[in-house]
PDB file of C-alpha atoms in Angstrom:
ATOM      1  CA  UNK A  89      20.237  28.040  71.788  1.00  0.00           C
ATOM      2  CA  UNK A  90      19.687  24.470  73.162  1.00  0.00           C
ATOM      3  CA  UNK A  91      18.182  22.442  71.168  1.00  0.00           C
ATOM      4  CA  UNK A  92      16.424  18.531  71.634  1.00  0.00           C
ATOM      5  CA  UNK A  93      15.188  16.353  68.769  1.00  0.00           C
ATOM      6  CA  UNK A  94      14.152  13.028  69.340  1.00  0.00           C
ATOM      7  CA  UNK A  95      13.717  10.258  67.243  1.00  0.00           C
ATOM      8  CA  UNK A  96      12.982   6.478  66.674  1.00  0.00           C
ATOM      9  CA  UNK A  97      10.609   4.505  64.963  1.00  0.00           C
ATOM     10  CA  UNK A  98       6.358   5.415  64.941  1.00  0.00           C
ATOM     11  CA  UNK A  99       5.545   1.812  65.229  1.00  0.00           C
ATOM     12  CA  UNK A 100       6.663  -0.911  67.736  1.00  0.00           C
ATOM     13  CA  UNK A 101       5.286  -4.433  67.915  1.00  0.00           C
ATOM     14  CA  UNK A 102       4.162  -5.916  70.907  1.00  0.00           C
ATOM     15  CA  UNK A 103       7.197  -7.254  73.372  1.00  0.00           C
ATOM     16  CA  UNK A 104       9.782  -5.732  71.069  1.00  0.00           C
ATOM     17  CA  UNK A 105      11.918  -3.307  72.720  1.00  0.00           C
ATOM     18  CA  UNK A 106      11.339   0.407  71.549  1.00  0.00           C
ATOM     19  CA  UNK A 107      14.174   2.440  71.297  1.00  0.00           C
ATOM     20  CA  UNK A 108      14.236   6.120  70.999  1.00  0.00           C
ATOM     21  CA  UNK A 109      17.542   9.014  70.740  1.00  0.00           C
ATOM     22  CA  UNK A 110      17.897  12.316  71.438  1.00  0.00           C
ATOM     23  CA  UNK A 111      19.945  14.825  69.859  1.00  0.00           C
ATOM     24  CA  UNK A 112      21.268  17.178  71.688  1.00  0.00           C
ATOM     25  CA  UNK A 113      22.602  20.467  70.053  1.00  0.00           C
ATOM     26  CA  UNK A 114      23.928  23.977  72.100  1.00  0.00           C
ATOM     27  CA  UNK A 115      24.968  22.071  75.135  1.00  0.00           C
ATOM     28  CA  UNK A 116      26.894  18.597  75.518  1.00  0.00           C
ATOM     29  CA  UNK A 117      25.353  15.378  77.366  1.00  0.00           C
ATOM     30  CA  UNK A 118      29.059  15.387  78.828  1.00  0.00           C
ATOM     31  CA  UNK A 119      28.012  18.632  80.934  1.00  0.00           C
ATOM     32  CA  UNK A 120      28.445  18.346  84.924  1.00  0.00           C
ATOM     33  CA  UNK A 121      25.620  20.505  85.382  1.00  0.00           C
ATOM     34  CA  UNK A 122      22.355  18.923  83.944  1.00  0.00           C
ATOM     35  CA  UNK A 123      20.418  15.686  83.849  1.00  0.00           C
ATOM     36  CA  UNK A 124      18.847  14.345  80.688  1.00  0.00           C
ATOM     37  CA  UNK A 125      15.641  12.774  81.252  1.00  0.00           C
ATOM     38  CA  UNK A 126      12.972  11.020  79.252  1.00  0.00           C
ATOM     39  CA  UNK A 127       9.340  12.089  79.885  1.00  0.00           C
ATOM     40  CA  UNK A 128       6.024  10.617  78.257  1.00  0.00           C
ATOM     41  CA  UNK A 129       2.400  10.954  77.881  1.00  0.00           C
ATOM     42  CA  UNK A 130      -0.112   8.416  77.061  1.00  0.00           C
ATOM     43  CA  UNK A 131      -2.951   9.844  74.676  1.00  0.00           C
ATOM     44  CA  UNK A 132      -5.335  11.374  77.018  1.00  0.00           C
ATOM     45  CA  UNK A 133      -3.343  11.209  80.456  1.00  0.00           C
ATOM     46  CA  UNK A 134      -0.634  13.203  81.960  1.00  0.00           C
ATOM     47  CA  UNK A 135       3.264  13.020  81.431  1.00  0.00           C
ATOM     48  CA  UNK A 136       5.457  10.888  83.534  1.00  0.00           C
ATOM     49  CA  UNK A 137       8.999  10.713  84.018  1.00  0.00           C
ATOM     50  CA  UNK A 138      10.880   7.781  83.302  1.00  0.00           C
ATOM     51  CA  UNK A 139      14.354   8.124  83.755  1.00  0.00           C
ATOM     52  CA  UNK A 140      17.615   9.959  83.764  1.00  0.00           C
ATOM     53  CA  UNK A 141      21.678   9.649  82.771  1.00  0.00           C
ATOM     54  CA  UNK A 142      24.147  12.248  84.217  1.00  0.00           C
ATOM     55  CA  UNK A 143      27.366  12.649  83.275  1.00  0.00           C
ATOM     56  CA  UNK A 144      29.077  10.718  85.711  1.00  0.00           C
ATOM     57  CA  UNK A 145      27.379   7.816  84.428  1.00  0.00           C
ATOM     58  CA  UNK A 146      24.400   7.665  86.831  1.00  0.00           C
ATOM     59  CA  UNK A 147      21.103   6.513  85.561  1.00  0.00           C
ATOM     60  CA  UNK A 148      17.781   6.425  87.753  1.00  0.00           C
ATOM     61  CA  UNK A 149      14.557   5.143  86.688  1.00  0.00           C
ATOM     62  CA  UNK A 150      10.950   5.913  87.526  1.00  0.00           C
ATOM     63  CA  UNK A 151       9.986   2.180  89.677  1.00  0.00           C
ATOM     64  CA  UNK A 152       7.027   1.454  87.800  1.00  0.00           C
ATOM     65  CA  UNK A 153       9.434   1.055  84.623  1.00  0.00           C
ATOM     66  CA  UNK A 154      12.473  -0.280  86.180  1.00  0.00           C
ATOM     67  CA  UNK A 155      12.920  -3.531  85.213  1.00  0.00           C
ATOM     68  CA  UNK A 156      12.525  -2.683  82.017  1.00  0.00           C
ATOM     69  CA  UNK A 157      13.992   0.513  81.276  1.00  0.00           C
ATOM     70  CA  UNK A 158      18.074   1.442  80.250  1.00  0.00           C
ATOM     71  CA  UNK A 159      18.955   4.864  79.429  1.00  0.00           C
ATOM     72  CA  UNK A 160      22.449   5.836  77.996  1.00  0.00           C
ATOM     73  CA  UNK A 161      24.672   8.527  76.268  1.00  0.00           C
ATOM     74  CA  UNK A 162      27.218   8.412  73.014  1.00  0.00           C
ATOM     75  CA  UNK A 163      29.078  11.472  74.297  1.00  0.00           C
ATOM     76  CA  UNK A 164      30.425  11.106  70.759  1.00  0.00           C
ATOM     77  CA  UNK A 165      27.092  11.669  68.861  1.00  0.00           C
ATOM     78  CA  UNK A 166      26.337  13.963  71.800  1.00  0.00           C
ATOM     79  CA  UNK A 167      22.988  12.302  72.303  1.00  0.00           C
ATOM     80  CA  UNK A 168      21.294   9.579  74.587  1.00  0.00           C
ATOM     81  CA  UNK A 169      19.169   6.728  74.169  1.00  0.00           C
ATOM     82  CA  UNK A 170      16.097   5.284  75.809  1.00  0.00           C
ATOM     83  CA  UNK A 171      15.583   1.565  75.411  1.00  0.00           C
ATOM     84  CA  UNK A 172      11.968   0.382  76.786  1.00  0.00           C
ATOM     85  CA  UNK A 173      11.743  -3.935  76.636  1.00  0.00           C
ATOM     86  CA  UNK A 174       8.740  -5.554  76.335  1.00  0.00           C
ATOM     87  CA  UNK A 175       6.762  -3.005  75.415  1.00  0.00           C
ATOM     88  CA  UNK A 176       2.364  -3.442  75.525  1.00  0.00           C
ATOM     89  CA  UNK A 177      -0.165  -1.043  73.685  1.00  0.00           C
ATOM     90  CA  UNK A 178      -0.121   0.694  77.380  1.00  0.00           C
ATOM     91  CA  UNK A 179       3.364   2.007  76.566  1.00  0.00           C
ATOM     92  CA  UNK A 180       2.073   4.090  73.247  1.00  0.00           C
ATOM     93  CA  UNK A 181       2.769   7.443  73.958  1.00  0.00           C
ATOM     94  CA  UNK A 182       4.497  10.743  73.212  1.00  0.00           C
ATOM     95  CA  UNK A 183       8.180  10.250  74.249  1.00  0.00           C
ATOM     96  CA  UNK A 184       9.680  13.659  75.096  1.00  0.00           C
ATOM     97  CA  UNK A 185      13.500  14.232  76.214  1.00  0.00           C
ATOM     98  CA  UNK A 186      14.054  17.409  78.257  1.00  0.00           C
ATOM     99  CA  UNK A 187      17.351  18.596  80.002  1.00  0.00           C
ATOM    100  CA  UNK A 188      17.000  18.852  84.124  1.00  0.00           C
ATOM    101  CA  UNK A 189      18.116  21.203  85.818  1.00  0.00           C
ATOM    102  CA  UNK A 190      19.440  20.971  89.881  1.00  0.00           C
ATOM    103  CA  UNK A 191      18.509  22.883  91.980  1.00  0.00           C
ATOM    104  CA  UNK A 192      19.233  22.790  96.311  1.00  0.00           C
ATOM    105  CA  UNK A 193      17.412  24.527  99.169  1.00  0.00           C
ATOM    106  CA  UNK A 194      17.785  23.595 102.214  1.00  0.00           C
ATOM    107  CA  UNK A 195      19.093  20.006 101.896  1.00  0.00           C
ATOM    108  CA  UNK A 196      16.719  18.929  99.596  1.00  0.00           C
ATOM    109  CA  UNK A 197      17.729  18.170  95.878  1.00  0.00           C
ATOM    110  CA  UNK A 198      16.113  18.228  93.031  1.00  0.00           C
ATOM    111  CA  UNK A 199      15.540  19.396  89.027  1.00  0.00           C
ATOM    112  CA  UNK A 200      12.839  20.701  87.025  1.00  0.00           C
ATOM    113  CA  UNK A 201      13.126  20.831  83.101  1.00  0.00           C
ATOM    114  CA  UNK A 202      14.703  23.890  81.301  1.00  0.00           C
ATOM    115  CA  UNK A 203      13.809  22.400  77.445  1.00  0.00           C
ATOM    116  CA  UNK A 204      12.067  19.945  76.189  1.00  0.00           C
ATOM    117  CA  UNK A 205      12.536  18.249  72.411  1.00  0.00           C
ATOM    118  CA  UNK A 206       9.072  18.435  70.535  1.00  0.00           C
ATOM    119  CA  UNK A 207       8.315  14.783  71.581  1.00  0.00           C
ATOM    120  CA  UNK A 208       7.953  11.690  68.774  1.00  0.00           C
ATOM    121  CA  UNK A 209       4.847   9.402  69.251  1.00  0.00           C
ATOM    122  CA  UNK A 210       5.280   5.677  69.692  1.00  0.00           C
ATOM    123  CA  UNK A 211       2.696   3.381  68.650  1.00  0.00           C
ATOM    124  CA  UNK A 212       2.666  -0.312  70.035  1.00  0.00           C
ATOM    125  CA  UNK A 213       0.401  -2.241  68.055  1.00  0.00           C
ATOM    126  CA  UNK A 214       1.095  -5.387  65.602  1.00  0.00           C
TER     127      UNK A 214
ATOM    128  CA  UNK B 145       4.717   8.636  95.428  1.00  0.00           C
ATOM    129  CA  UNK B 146       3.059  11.939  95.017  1.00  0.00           C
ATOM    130  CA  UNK B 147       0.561  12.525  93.428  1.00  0.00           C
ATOM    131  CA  UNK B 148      -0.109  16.189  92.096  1.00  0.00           C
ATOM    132  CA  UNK B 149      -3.908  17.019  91.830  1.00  0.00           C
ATOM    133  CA  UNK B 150      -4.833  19.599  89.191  1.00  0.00           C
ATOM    134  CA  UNK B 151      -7.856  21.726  89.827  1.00  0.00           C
ATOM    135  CA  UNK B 152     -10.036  22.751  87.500  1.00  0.00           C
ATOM    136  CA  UNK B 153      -9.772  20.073  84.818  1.00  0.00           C
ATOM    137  CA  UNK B 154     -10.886  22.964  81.893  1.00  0.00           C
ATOM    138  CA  UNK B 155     -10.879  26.646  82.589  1.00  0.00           C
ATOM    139  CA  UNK B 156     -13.190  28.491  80.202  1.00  0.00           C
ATOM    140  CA  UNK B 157     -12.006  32.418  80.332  1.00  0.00           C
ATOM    141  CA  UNK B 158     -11.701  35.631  77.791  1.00  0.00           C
ATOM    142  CA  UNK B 159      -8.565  37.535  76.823  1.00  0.00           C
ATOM    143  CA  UNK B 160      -7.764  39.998  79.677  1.00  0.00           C
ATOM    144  CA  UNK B 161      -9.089  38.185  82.604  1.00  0.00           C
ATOM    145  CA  UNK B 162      -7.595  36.730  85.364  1.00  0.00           C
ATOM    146  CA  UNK B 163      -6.834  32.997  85.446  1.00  0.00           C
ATOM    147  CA  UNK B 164      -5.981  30.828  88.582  1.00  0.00           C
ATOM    148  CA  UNK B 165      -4.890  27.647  88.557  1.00  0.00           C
ATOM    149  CA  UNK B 166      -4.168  24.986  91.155  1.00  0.00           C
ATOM    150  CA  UNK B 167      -2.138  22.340  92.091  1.00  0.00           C
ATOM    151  CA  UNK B 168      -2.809  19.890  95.138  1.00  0.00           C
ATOM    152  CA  UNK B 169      -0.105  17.457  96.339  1.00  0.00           C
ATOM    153  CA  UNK B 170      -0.815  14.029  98.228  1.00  0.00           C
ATOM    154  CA  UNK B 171       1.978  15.192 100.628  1.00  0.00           C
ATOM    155  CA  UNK B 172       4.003  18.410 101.153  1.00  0.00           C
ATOM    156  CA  UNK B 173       6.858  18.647  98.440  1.00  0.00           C
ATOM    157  CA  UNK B 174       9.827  19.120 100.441  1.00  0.00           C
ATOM    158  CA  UNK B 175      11.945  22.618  99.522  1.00  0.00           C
ATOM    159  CA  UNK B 176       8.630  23.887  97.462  1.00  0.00           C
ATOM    160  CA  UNK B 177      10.167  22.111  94.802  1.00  0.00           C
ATOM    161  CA  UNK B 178       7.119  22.567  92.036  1.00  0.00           C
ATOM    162  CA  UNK B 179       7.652  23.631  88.278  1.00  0.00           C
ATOM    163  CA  UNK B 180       4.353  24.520  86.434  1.00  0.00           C
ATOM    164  CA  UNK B 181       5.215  24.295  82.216  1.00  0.00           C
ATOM    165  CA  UNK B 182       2.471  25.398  79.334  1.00  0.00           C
ATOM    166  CA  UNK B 183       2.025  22.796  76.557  1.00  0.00           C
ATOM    167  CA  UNK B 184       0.370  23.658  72.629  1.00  0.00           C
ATOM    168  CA  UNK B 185      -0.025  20.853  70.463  1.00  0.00           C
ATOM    169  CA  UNK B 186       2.986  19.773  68.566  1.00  0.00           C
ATOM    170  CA  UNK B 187       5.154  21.901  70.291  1.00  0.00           C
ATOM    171  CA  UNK B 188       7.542  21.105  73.068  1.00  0.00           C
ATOM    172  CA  UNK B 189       6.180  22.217  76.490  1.00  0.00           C
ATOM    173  CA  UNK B 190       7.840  25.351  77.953  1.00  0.00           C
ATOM    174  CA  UNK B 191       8.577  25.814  81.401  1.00  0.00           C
ATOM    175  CA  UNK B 192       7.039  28.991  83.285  1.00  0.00           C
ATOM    176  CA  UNK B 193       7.731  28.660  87.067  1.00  0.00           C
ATOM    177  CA  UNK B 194      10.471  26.627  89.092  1.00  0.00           C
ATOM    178  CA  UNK B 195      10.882  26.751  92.819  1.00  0.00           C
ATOM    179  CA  UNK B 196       6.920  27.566  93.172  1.00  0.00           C
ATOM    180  CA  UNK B 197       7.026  30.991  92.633  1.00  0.00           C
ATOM    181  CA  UNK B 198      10.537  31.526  90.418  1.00  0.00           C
ATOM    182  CA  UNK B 199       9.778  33.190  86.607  1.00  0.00           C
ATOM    183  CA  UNK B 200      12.069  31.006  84.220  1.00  0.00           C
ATOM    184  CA  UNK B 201      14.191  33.313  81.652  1.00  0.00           C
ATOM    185  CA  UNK B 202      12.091  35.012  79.204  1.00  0.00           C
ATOM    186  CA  UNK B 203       8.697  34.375  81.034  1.00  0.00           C
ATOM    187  CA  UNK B 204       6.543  37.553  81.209  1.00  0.00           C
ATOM    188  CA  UNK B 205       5.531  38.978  84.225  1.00  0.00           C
ATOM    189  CA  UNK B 206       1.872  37.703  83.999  1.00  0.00           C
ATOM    190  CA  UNK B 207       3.050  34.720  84.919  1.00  0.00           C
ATOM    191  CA  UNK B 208       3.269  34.467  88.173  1.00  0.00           C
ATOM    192  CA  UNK B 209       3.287  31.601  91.198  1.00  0.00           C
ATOM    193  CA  UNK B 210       2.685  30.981  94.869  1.00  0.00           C
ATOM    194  CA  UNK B 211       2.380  28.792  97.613  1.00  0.00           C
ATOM    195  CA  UNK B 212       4.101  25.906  99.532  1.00  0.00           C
ATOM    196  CA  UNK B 213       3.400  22.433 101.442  1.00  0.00           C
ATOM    197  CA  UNK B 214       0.411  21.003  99.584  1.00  0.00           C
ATOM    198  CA  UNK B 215      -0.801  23.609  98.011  1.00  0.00           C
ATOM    199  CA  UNK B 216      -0.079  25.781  94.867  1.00  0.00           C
ATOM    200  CA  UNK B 217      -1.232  28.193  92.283  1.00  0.00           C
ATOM    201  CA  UNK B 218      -0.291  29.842  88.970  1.00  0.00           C
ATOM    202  CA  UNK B 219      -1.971  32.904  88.542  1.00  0.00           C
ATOM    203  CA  UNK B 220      -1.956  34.783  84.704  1.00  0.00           C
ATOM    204  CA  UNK B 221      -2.714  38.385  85.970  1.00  0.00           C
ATOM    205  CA  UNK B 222      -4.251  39.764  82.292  1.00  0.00           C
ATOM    206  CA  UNK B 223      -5.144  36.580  79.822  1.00  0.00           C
ATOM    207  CA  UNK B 224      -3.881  37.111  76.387  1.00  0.00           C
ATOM    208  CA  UNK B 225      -4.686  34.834  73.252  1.00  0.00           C
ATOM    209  CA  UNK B 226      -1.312  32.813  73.389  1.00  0.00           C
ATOM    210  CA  UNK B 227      -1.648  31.572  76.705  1.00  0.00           C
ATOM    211  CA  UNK B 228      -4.454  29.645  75.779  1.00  0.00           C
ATOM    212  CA  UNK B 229      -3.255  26.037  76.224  1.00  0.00           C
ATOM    213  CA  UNK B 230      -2.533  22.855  78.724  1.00  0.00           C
ATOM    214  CA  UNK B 231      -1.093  24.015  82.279  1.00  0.00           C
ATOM    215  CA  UNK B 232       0.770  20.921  84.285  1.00  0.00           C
ATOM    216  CA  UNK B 233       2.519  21.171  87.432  1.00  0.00           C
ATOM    217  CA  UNK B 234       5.531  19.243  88.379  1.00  0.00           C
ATOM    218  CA  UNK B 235       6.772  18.281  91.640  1.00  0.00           C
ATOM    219  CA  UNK B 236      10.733  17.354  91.642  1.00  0.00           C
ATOM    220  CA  UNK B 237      11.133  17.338  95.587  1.00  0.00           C
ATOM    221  CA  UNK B 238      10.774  13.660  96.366  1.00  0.00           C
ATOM    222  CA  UNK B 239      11.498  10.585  93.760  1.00  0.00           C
ATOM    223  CA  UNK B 240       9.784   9.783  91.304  1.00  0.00           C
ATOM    224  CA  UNK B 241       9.045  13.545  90.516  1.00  0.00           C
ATOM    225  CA  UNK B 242       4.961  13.441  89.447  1.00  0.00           C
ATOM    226  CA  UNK B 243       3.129  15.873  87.010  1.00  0.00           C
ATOM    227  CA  UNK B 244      -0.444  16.822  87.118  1.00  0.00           C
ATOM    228  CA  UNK B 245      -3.239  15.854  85.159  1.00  0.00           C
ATOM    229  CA  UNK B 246      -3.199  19.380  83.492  1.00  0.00           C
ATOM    230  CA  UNK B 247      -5.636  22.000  83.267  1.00  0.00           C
ATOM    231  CA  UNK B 248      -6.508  23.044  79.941  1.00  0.00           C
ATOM    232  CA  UNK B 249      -7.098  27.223  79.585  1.00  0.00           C
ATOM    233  CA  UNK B 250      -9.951  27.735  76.587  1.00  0.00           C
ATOM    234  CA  UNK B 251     -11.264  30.585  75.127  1.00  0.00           C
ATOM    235  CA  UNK B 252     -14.485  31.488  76.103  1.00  0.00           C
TER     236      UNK B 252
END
């Protein structure tokens, strides 16, 4: 059974960087096959993705966050990290981690989300 | 980007009718690439449908989805109490994948 469990801190001040890790147990981040992904969702509003690392070391990130998003793995720990810099009140939200997986039809590429962690809820206020 | 437009906002319906749910893109979603996942409070949301109209493993029958382009629907043939909760679609066919606003299912 795969299991995600995130975790970090409840409460970030303002321009701080918030950083979150997921756990990852029943699979390994150092599988060829999937894509783990952070996901959020502002109080109120609807999720958005934010990024990805795959096994071969590739990251993507959503534009909007960008230039101020990093997300890695400890293969070790078997988890990865999402770091979020300079963070505003409009960043509070549910953080969720999910594992993506690929899928191809004809010539297009692309991955939905198989499980999800339970989410942890980061607050950005001083 | 697309943007994935959830229709209606709150669906007010009793335990053994028929629920339909929709999901309106900006643009087509290339390959029909659209997910649609259930979330309850505090738990992790679960996904029900890949590909548009693909069950995901353990998903029961009532569950079902259709269409392609722009337009899509999830369907729950015969409501029972636990599927009263937030429906979001997902699109994962162009980057950055988008989610809808959700519809939330209540008891009436």
């Amino acid at each position: 059974q795969v299991q995600l469990q995130e975790s970090g801190p409840g409460l970030v001040t303002p321009s701080q960087t918030l950083s979150l890790t997921c756990t990852v147990s029943g699979d390994s981040v150092s599988s060829g096959h999937y894509y783990w992904t952070w996901i959020r969702q502002p109080p109120g509003k609807g999720l958005e993705w934010i990024g990805y690392f795959h096994h071969s070391g590739t990251t993507y990130y959503n534009p909007s966050l960008k230039s101020r998003v990093s997300i890695s793995a400890d293969r070790s720990k078997n988890h990865f990290s999402l770091n979020l810099s300079s963070v505003t009140p409009t960043d509070t939200a549910v953080y969720y981690c999910a594992r993506g997986i690929p899928m191809a039809r004809r010539l297009v590429f692309g991955f939905y989300f198989d499980y999800w962690g339970q989410g942890t809820l980061a607050t950005v206020s001083s | 980007e697309i943007v994935l437009t959830q229709s209606p906002g709150t669906l007010s319906l009793s335990p053994g009718e028929r629920a339909t749910l929709s999901c309106r893109a900006s643009q087509s979603v290339s390959g029909n690439f659209l997910a649609w996942y259930q979330q309850k409070p505090g738990q992790a949301p679960r996904l029900l449908i890949y590909g548009a109209s693909s069950r995901a493993t353990g998903v029961p029958d009532r569950f079902s989805g259709s269409g392609s382009g722009t337009d899509f629907t999830l369907t729950i043939s015969l409501l029972e109490p636990e599927d009263f909760a937030v429906y979001c679609c997902q699109q994962y066919g162009g980057s950055p994948y988008t989610f809808g606003q959700g519809t939330k299912l209540e008891i009436k």
